[in-house]
Amino acid sequence: MTTTYDVVVIGAGPAGYVAAIRCAQLGLKIVCIDEWTNHKGESSLGGTCLNVGCIPSKALLESSHLYQQANADFEQHGISVSSLDINIETMQARKSQVVDDLTQGIQALFKANNVELIHGRAKITATDTIEISDRKTRKKINEIKAKNIIIATGSSPVRLQQAMLVDDYIIDSAGALELNAVPGRLGIVGAGAIGLELGSVWSRLGSQVVLLEAMHDFLPAADRKLSNLVKRSLVKQSLDIRLNARLVSAKVKNKKVHVIYEDKKGEQKEVFDKLIIAVGRKPNTDRIFGEELGIEKDERCFILVDDSCQTSVPGIYAIGDIVRGPMLAHKGSEEGMMVAEHIAGQHAEINYDLIPSVIYTHPELAWVGKSEDECKSAGIKYKTGSFPLVASGRARAMAETEGLVKIIADAETDRVLGVHIFSAQASELIAQAVLMMEMQATSEDMALTVFAHPTLSEAVHEAALSVHGRAIHIKN
Ligand code: FAD
Ligand code: NAI
């Protein structure tokens, strides 16, 4: 007999697994179907984020940062390291262990919350029916019925016709997380989030990294002042960032990757040991349902949804990387919770204007809300305040004096419109700005709040004071 569930979630990435757990908490009969299979051939939950995204990249960023500190920064603390070495195998094993622990943690959470799990590939065959097949053999293994369906199938790397993947040489982000030796010369196509983070990892470990970026602007979504600071910092860290660089071709010859690209001066040639393609991701929306179901997509294949993430078919929802908005784990997770609550008859909504962004370089870049350019093009009158980390006592004690905090506030109401942080631990510091903005704080509210001393957070306080020309530890 075919089982009927209140909710079927397709995909156990940060959007899907969070939706499934929240549905279970709300007393709904739930099953989650996920096809991810790890190198041992086992189901591995957590999607891109846990398996080949956020978590393994941060594990390698941490290891490489420690190595770089030992190499270059310990000396100023009076710590000498007589011989320093890095064992890439051990570094990668630690990363894999972190991934295994966390993916198994999701399995345990599913068990604890009574979320049923089916390992396999799902296809919606009717608005209330899901067929499940074996990922490898494609053989049908099950069919289930659902009152509601949540599609959370995530995204995959965009491929370039002129640089098709070649094992061990032309690789995507997943391949770049698995390298078992430090490449001598590493080319990266795309200086976005992945290019900068993985470029940082391998550059810190000794690769000569060249980033080929098609656009004229560097990190255009960030505030221009801070993106300029990030670029300068990364160049100082030996990352060779070439803007206006359009890839023409990449071919493997004699165990090297031969790249041709065009820039303002014309055709250029480069030879690399490895080439990472990191030019964005596309939604996984083909093969999940047929056109006859009437689930509408836009011209880039993102599923069209309303404010509650409901598709054009009532009872079918879509969340995470497959719908509009930034392709970020925390955005997908929030959508998962919102949809679960919506299905359970509760009211829930997301403030899409306040989703924080972080690029995990060192220092880190984090921001929330509007940039100056966005304020200008929206015709908003604004004022700004900023505070350099070099004037922070804690930053000096930590030897982390590079960076700046900038706050943008409405010129009339003083409401905080944007907070931009380039500093050590910016990924942590930004949370206080998100919270304050969620509470509709003014920059004066931030200025009147007491911050512990000595902390990096005081730089946020001082930037708020500076909006009013009364920062204490810099000349206003
Ligand atoms: P996914 O995580 O992609 O999960 C989708 C799941 O659905 C997968 O398990 C997949 O196997 C399964 N699936 C697909 N089709 C089917 C089917 N037909 N049947 C069954 N199962 C199916 N974001 C951040 O916020 N912070 C970061 O630091 C960050 N770092 C990143 C680093 C890298 C290298 C990469 C690649 C991405 C990073 N991201 C980061 C982005 C983040 O990983 C994604 O935004 C997030 O994983 C999207 O979540 P999701 O649940 O929508 O999809
Ligand atoms: P991205 O969109 O961040 O950057 C891709 C870059 O490649 C862009 O700058 C684009 O101009 C450039 N590009 C595109 N085509 C090109 C070409 N032919 N030649 C040269 N450059 C080209 O995408 P990325 O880095 O692949 O990451 C995918 C997504 O994953 C991000 O959008 C982000 O949502 C998520 N992510 C988030 C992270 C974080 O939150 N810290 C870290 C890593 C990924």
XYZ file of C-alpha atoms and ligand atoms in Angstrom:
573
model
C 0.000 0.000 0.000
C 1.274 3.490 -0.862
C 1.991 5.572 2.251
C 0.595 9.117 2.397
C 2.675 11.734 4.241
C 1.684 15.207 5.372
C 4.929 16.452 3.840
C 7.581 14.984 1.542
C 10.860 16.925 1.405
C 13.102 16.289 -1.616
C 16.723 17.074 -0.728
C 18.500 17.045 2.645
C 20.729 20.095 2.241
C 20.482 22.973 4.737
C 17.122 23.973 3.225
C 15.574 20.496 3.115
C 16.847 18.951 6.340
C 15.847 22.003 8.371
C 12.377 21.976 6.761
C 12.038 18.267 7.593
C 13.036 18.689 11.244
C 10.745 21.702 11.707
C 7.823 19.788 10.102
C 8.416 16.922 12.533
C 8.549 19.341 15.484
C 5.156 20.642 14.356
C 3.686 17.128 14.464
C 3.518 16.535 10.703
C 4.105 13.058 9.239
C 7.238 13.612 7.231
C 9.710 11.858 4.976
C 12.872 13.295 3.454
C 14.305 11.821 0.247
C 17.940 12.499 -0.568
C 20.293 10.972 -3.103
C 23.708 12.217 -1.896
C 26.181 9.333 -1.662
C 29.627 9.660 -0.102
C 32.879 7.992 -1.180
C 31.974 4.930 0.929
C 28.762 4.558 -1.085
C 26.616 5.590 1.888
C 23.874 8.190 2.210
C 25.386 11.445 3.464
C 22.963 14.156 4.549
C 23.550 17.916 4.543
C 23.710 18.419 0.763
C 26.307 20.625 -0.870
C 26.842 22.646 2.304
C 28.027 19.819 4.527
C 29.564 17.522 1.916
C 31.360 19.772 -0.568
C 30.583 23.371 0.399
C 30.455 25.550 3.503
C 31.888 23.049 5.969
C 34.823 21.391 4.156
C 35.887 24.775 2.737
C 35.920 26.319 6.221
C 37.847 23.341 7.599
C 40.573 23.882 4.983
C 40.482 27.659 5.478
C 41.119 27.080 9.193
C 44.022 24.655 8.629
C 45.658 26.857 6.010
C 45.237 29.957 8.188
C 46.954 28.241 11.109
C 49.782 27.176 8.817
C 50.183 30.700 7.504
C 50.163 32.131 11.027
C 52.834 29.694 12.124
C 54.810 30.565 9.012
C 54.567 34.338 9.150
C 52.803 35.681 12.242
C 54.081 33.714 15.233
C 57.444 35.432 15.210
C 56.062 38.782 16.406
C 54.679 36.989 19.489
C 58.153 35.667 20.246
C 57.190 32.184 19.183
C 59.744 30.586 16.925
C 59.091 27.508 14.873
C 62.304 25.861 13.850
C 60.907 23.659 11.132
C 57.401 23.936 9.791
C 55.739 21.416 7.574
C 52.226 20.628 6.440
C 50.905 17.148 5.862
C 48.124 17.601 3.295
C 46.888 14.056 3.863
C 46.332 14.754 7.577
C 44.739 18.127 6.799
C 42.339 16.462 4.357
C 41.604 13.613 6.779
C 40.651 16.151 9.474
C 38.356 17.906 6.978
C 36.719 14.581 6.036
C 36.230 13.717 9.704
C 34.503 17.072 10.319
C 32.213 16.368 7.344
C 31.479 12.789 8.498
C 30.705 13.915 12.054
C 28.297 16.600 10.883
C 26.536 14.538 8.215
C 26.054 11.717 10.726
C 24.787 14.349 13.148
C 21.926 15.100 10.749
C 21.071 11.379 10.611
C 20.911 11.403 14.416
C 18.717 14.530 14.396
C 16.363 12.852 11.905
C 16.093 9.822 14.188
C 15.555 11.937 17.296
C 12.794 13.897 15.574
C 11.130 10.946 13.828
C 11.960 12.182 10.360
C 11.833 9.230 7.987
C 14.651 9.088 5.434
C 14.707 7.456 2.019
C 18.009 7.269 0.137
C 17.290 7.640 -3.556
C 16.362 9.968 -6.400
C 12.908 11.533 -6.251
C 10.708 12.597 -9.116
C 7.316 14.245 -8.733
C 5.034 12.337 -11.103
C 1.732 13.936 -10.044
C 0.941 16.847 -7.719
C 0.570 14.344 -4.855
C 2.867 11.506 -5.973
C 6.624 11.015 -5.753
C 8.464 8.188 -7.420
C 11.809 7.154 -5.929
C 14.483 5.404 -7.936
C 17.963 4.085 -7.265
C 20.465 6.809 -8.121
C 22.763 4.444 -10.013
C 20.539 1.825 -11.605
C 17.631 4.285 -12.133
C 15.312 1.426 -11.078
C 12.118 2.442 -9.293
C 12.323 1.517 -5.610
C 9.266 3.201 -4.127
C 6.275 5.455 -4.704
C 4.730 7.630 -2.031
C 1.849 10.089 -1.696
C 2.028 13.519 -0.121
C -0.400 16.226 0.953
C 2.450 18.755 0.584
C 5.786 18.585 -1.222
C 8.858 20.715 -0.475
C 11.452 20.735 -3.280
C 14.946 21.499 -1.929
C 17.218 19.985 -4.565
C 19.943 22.644 -4.417
C 22.414 23.661 -7.071
C 25.425 22.461 -9.071
C 28.483 24.238 -10.452
C 28.062 26.040 -13.775
C 30.182 24.359 -16.473
C 32.062 26.285 -19.158
C 32.046 24.973 -22.729
C 35.556 26.377 -23.236
C 36.933 24.581 -20.150
C 35.249 21.218 -19.650
C 36.335 19.348 -16.532
C 39.297 16.965 -16.887
C 40.035 14.690 -13.902
C 42.842 16.046 -11.713
C 43.517 19.041 -13.970
C 40.430 21.131 -14.722
C 38.294 20.775 -11.632
C 35.285 22.345 -9.895
C 34.983 23.418 -6.257
C 34.377 19.849 -5.072
C 37.610 18.756 -6.790
C 39.478 21.723 -5.330
C 38.481 20.594 -1.822
C 40.037 17.177 -2.440
C 43.519 18.078 -3.729
C 46.112 15.817 -2.123
C 49.128 18.028 -2.886
C 49.741 21.757 -3.136
C 49.673 22.756 -6.821
C 52.649 24.840 -7.949
C 50.636 27.185 -10.167
C 46.907 27.230 -9.613
C 44.548 29.034 -11.987
C 41.012 29.881 -10.898
C 38.320 31.076 -13.293
C 35.973 33.359 -11.327
C 36.925 35.642 -8.437
C 33.650 35.186 -6.548
C 33.043 33.583 -3.163
C 34.459 30.173 -4.098
C 37.414 31.529 -6.085
C 38.515 33.783 -3.239
C 38.049 31.219 -0.466
C 39.679 28.267 -2.219
C 42.292 30.564 -3.748
C 43.147 31.682 -0.195
C 43.440 28.082 1.024
C 45.921 26.954 -1.622
C 47.806 30.255 -1.751
C 48.431 30.099 2.020
C 49.811 26.593 1.558
C 52.236 27.738 -1.117
C 50.491 27.759 -4.526
C 50.976 30.660 -6.886
C 47.330 31.541 -7.434
C 46.040 33.455 -10.465
C 42.346 34.432 -10.540
C 40.806 35.204 -13.923
C 37.651 37.269 -13.447
C 35.484 38.300 -16.403
C 33.967 41.363 -14.731
C 35.467 44.811 -14.469
C 34.392 45.190 -10.810
C 35.761 43.102 -7.954
C 33.050 41.689 -5.611
C 30.390 44.044 -7.004
C 27.744 43.021 -4.446
C 29.863 44.368 -1.579
C 30.292 48.025 -0.625
C 32.857 49.468 -3.025
C 35.127 50.883 -0.331
C 35.386 47.549 1.417
C 35.717 45.470 -1.751
C 38.680 47.699 -2.681
C 40.239 47.016 0.722
C 39.709 43.265 0.295
C 41.319 43.291 -3.139
C 44.329 45.235 -1.887
C 44.701 42.833 1.034
C 44.498 39.713 -1.150
C 47.006 41.107 -3.626
C 49.334 41.734 -0.672
C 48.784 38.073 0.257
C 50.120 37.164 -3.238
C 46.827 36.369 -4.948
C 47.158 37.532 -8.544
C 43.679 38.897 -9.368
C 43.166 39.733 -13.054
C 39.923 41.560 -13.817
C 38.331 41.900 -17.290
C 39.812 38.483 -18.066
C 37.553 36.387 -20.331
C 38.437 32.750 -20.698
C 38.826 31.628 -24.316
C 40.015 28.053 -23.845
C 41.636 25.649 -21.397
C 43.273 22.432 -22.559
C 45.376 19.784 -20.835
C 48.685 19.072 -22.581
C 51.715 17.305 -21.085
C 50.169 17.235 -17.593
C 49.653 21.034 -17.559
C 46.585 23.172 -18.161
C 47.145 25.606 -21.036
C 44.823 28.563 -20.767
C 44.049 31.308 -23.254
C 42.118 34.336 -22.073
C 41.410 37.816 -23.333
C 41.830 41.045 -21.461
C 41.968 44.708 -22.506
C 45.396 44.179 -24.062
C 44.249 41.214 -26.185
C 44.902 37.486 -26.040
C 46.970 36.173 -23.116
C 48.385 32.732 -22.372
C 49.006 30.988 -19.058
C 50.091 27.523 -17.973
C 48.865 26.042 -14.696
C 49.227 22.773 -12.812
C 45.506 22.852 -11.995
C 42.582 25.023 -13.021
C 39.519 25.495 -10.829
C 36.287 26.563 -12.517
C 34.251 28.664 -10.063
C 31.889 30.753 -12.176
C 28.656 30.368 -10.223
C 26.082 27.658 -9.598
C 22.847 26.687 -11.319
C 19.647 25.341 -9.753
C 19.005 21.564 -9.870
C 15.541 21.788 -11.362
C 15.657 19.485 -14.350
C 14.536 15.867 -13.923
C 12.602 16.654 -10.709
C 9.191 17.097 -12.362
C 7.684 17.190 -15.831
C 6.290 20.325 -17.468
C 2.767 18.875 -17.356
C 2.637 19.514 -13.582
C 2.578 23.286 -14.182
C 5.388 24.204 -11.749
C 6.694 27.405 -13.317
C 10.373 28.313 -13.692
C 12.082 31.513 -14.811
C 14.408 31.797 -17.815
C 17.400 30.723 -15.637
C 15.528 27.606 -14.430
C 14.888 28.888 -10.881
C 11.465 27.735 -9.639
C 9.058 30.668 -9.294
C 7.632 31.035 -5.793
C 5.552 33.522 -3.793
C 6.568 35.126 -0.468
C 5.791 31.836 1.344
C 7.916 29.827 -1.125
C 4.783 28.229 -2.624
C 5.158 27.382 -6.327
C 2.503 27.965 -8.982
C 0.986 24.630 -7.844
C -0.753 24.848 -4.431
C 0.776 22.455 -1.882
C 4.124 22.291 -3.702
C 6.849 24.487 -2.236
C 10.437 25.204 -3.294
C 13.259 26.467 -1.055
C 17.006 27.100 -0.981
C 19.303 27.432 -3.999
C 16.539 26.542 -6.477
C 14.591 29.768 -5.838
C 15.290 33.511 -6.033
C 17.608 35.195 -3.556
C 21.203 34.512 -2.605
C 22.502 30.937 -2.852
C 23.365 30.722 0.827
C 22.848 27.958 3.363
C 21.312 30.206 6.036
C 18.830 31.660 3.544
C 17.706 28.132 2.571
C 17.403 27.031 6.201
C 15.214 30.026 7.069
C 12.999 29.213 4.093
C 12.773 25.618 5.323
C 11.494 26.746 8.708
C 9.113 29.269 7.155
C 7.531 26.703 4.815
C 7.124 24.113 7.584
C 5.316 26.676 9.715
C 3.193 27.810 6.764
C 2.117 24.199 6.104
C 1.273 23.782 9.801
C -1.042 26.802 9.525
C 1.223 29.231 11.338
C 2.325 32.646 10.160
C 5.989 32.995 9.207
C 7.964 35.303 6.963
C 11.543 36.159 6.075
C 13.077 39.599 5.764
C 15.063 39.053 2.571
C 16.640 42.516 2.936
C 18.573 41.359 5.985
C 20.344 38.188 4.898
C 24.012 38.548 5.835
C 26.779 37.756 3.345
C 30.265 36.622 4.338
C 33.390 35.934 2.320
C 35.775 33.880 4.447
C 39.051 35.397 3.340
C 41.405 36.706 5.988
C 40.424 39.246 7.168
C 36.814 38.261 6.526
C 34.342 40.428 4.653
C 30.772 40.524 5.953
C 27.861 42.746 5.229
C 24.127 43.158 5.677
C 21.693 45.623 4.143
C 22.493 48.254 1.569
C 25.820 49.448 0.182
C 26.479 53.120 -0.562
C 25.979 52.509 -4.290
C 22.620 50.839 -3.616
C 21.515 53.805 -1.478
C 22.558 56.192 -4.242
C 20.712 54.343 -6.982
C 17.602 54.081 -4.780
C 17.763 57.864 -4.214
C 18.106 57.409 -0.444
C 19.840 60.202 1.472
C 22.264 58.655 3.900
C 25.136 59.335 6.247
C 28.027 57.054 7.093
C 30.350 56.344 9.985
C 33.411 54.168 9.972
C 36.115 52.908 12.270
C 39.447 51.328 11.306
C 40.519 48.202 13.176
C 43.967 49.700 13.637
C 42.432 51.956 16.318
C 40.932 49.037 18.268
C 42.790 47.946 21.405
C 41.672 44.329 21.038
C 42.655 44.220 17.357
C 46.123 45.464 18.330
C 46.410 42.905 21.127
C 45.462 40.214 18.608
C 47.739 41.626 15.864
C 44.648 41.821 13.643
C 44.682 45.522 12.799
C 43.721 45.271 9.143
C 40.210 46.332 8.227
C 37.324 48.699 8.707
C 33.752 48.813 9.985
C 31.358 51.030 8.071
C 27.792 51.865 8.982
C 25.298 53.502 6.636
C 22.271 55.199 8.217
C 19.291 57.039 6.778
C 20.049 60.781 6.805
C 16.563 61.667 8.090
C 15.438 58.791 10.322
C 18.940 57.587 11.349
C 17.738 53.990 10.811
C 20.660 51.706 10.021
C 20.535 50.764 6.322
C 23.734 48.767 5.981
C 26.689 47.477 7.988
C 29.899 46.449 6.242
C 32.780 44.825 8.098
C 36.218 43.838 6.849
C 38.076 42.399 9.817
C 39.117 39.275 11.638
C 35.954 37.471 12.794
C 33.681 39.664 10.652
C 31.472 36.573 10.174
C 30.743 36.682 13.911
C 30.635 40.484 14.271
C 27.979 40.868 11.569
C 25.359 39.002 13.652
C 24.982 41.935 16.052
C 24.338 44.251 13.097
C 21.709 41.878 11.656
C 19.984 41.692 15.028
C 20.012 45.465 15.499
C 18.718 46.042 11.968
C 16.032 43.386 12.446
C 14.919 45.433 15.485
C 14.936 48.522 13.226
C 17.655 50.162 15.306
C 19.004 53.613 14.541
C 22.724 54.262 14.521
C 22.130 56.194 17.743
C 20.634 53.025 19.324
C 23.861 51.252 18.409
C 25.914 54.168 19.720
C 24.019 54.113 23.047
C 24.547 50.363 23.552
C 27.289 49.201 25.930
C 29.912 46.940 24.321
C 32.405 44.917 26.365
C 36.028 46.045 26.382
C 38.349 45.024 24.869
C 36.523 43.404 21.945
C 36.496 43.681 18.172
C 32.785 44.508 18.552
C 33.811 47.885 19.940
C 34.762 48.777 16.363
C 31.058 48.409 15.464
C 30.184 50.669 18.410
C 32.757 53.259 17.377
C 31.526 53.188 13.748
C 28.014 53.927 15.058
C 29.391 56.770 17.204
C 31.242 58.040 14.147
C 27.949 58.402 12.212
C 27.269 61.216 14.695
C 30.804 62.573 14.642
C 31.545 61.380 18.156
C 33.791 58.344 17.854
C 36.263 58.417 20.735
C 39.292 56.544 19.477
C 39.688 58.248 16.075
C 39.565 61.843 14.929
C 36.046 62.469 13.577
P 21.993 21.617 -1.393
O 22.828 21.835 -0.222
O 22.632 21.602 -2.725
O 21.247 20.230 -1.145
C 20.390 19.660 -2.088
C 20.253 18.168 -1.793
O 19.235 17.648 -2.639
C 21.515 17.366 -2.087
O 21.785 16.494 -1.027
C 21.181 16.585 -3.332
O 21.837 15.335 -3.407
C 19.675 16.387 -3.151
N 18.943 16.138 -4.397
C 18.998 16.830 -5.565
N 18.134 16.305 -6.459
C 17.531 15.253 -5.849
C 16.547 14.324 -6.249
N 15.970 14.362 -7.446
N 16.172 13.374 -5.365
C 16.733 13.301 -4.132
N 17.655 14.160 -3.703
C 18.044 15.137 -4.543
N 26.813 29.027 1.731
C 26.887 29.718 2.883
O 25.864 30.221 3.368
N 28.073 29.884 3.545
C 29.226 29.362 3.076
O 30.288 29.525 3.686
C 29.189 28.637 1.859
N 30.318 28.083 1.352
C 30.242 27.350 0.206
C 31.416 26.801 -0.299
C 31.385 26.049 -1.462
C 32.657 25.455 -2.000
C 30.141 25.830 -2.133
C 30.073 25.000 -3.377
C 28.968 26.394 -1.641
C 29.004 27.158 -0.473
N 27.861 27.744 0.054
C 27.935 28.473 1.205
C 26.555 27.609 -0.607
C 25.710 26.537 0.104
O 26.405 25.319 0.076
C 24.367 26.400 -0.596
O 23.731 27.662 -0.647
C 23.474 25.433 0.168
O 24.060 24.171 0.281
C 22.121 25.297 -0.542
O 21.310 24.476 0.220
P 20.118 23.649 -0.435
O 19.534 22.849 0.681
O 19.251 24.553 -1.211
O 20.813 22.676 -1.505
P 29.971 33.675 -7.628
O 28.756 34.086 -8.351
O 30.181 34.114 -6.244
O 31.257 34.115 -8.454
C 31.483 33.687 -9.775
C 32.417 34.677 -10.433
O 32.802 34.149 -11.680
C 31.756 36.023 -10.711
O 32.564 37.043 -10.200
C 31.630 36.059 -12.229
O 31.763 37.363 -12.744
C 32.794 35.194 -12.645
N 32.642 34.588 -13.959
C 31.522 34.057 -14.529
N 31.806 33.563 -15.754
C 33.136 33.772 -15.967
C 34.021 33.480 -17.045
N 33.598 32.839 -18.126
N 35.309 33.845 -16.914
C 35.769 34.479 -15.797
N 34.952 34.781 -14.753
C 33.663 34.429 -14.835
O 29.982 32.080 -7.748
P 30.911 30.999 -7.073
O 32.139 31.602 -6.526
O 31.023 29.900 -8.056
O 30.024 30.516 -5.863
C 28.704 30.004 -6.117
C 27.784 30.379 -5.002
O 28.082 29.628 -3.841
C 27.903 31.829 -4.580
O 27.054 32.625 -5.347
C 27.502 31.819 -3.163
O 26.116 32.005 -3.106
C 27.834 30.416 -2.695
N 29.040 30.466 -1.862
C 28.990 31.168 -0.707
C 30.074 31.267 0.108
C 29.970 32.062 1.350
O 28.865 32.400 1.733
N 31.051 32.354 2.031
C 31.335 30.621 -0.214
C 31.298 29.920 -1.472
C 30.177 29.850 -2.238
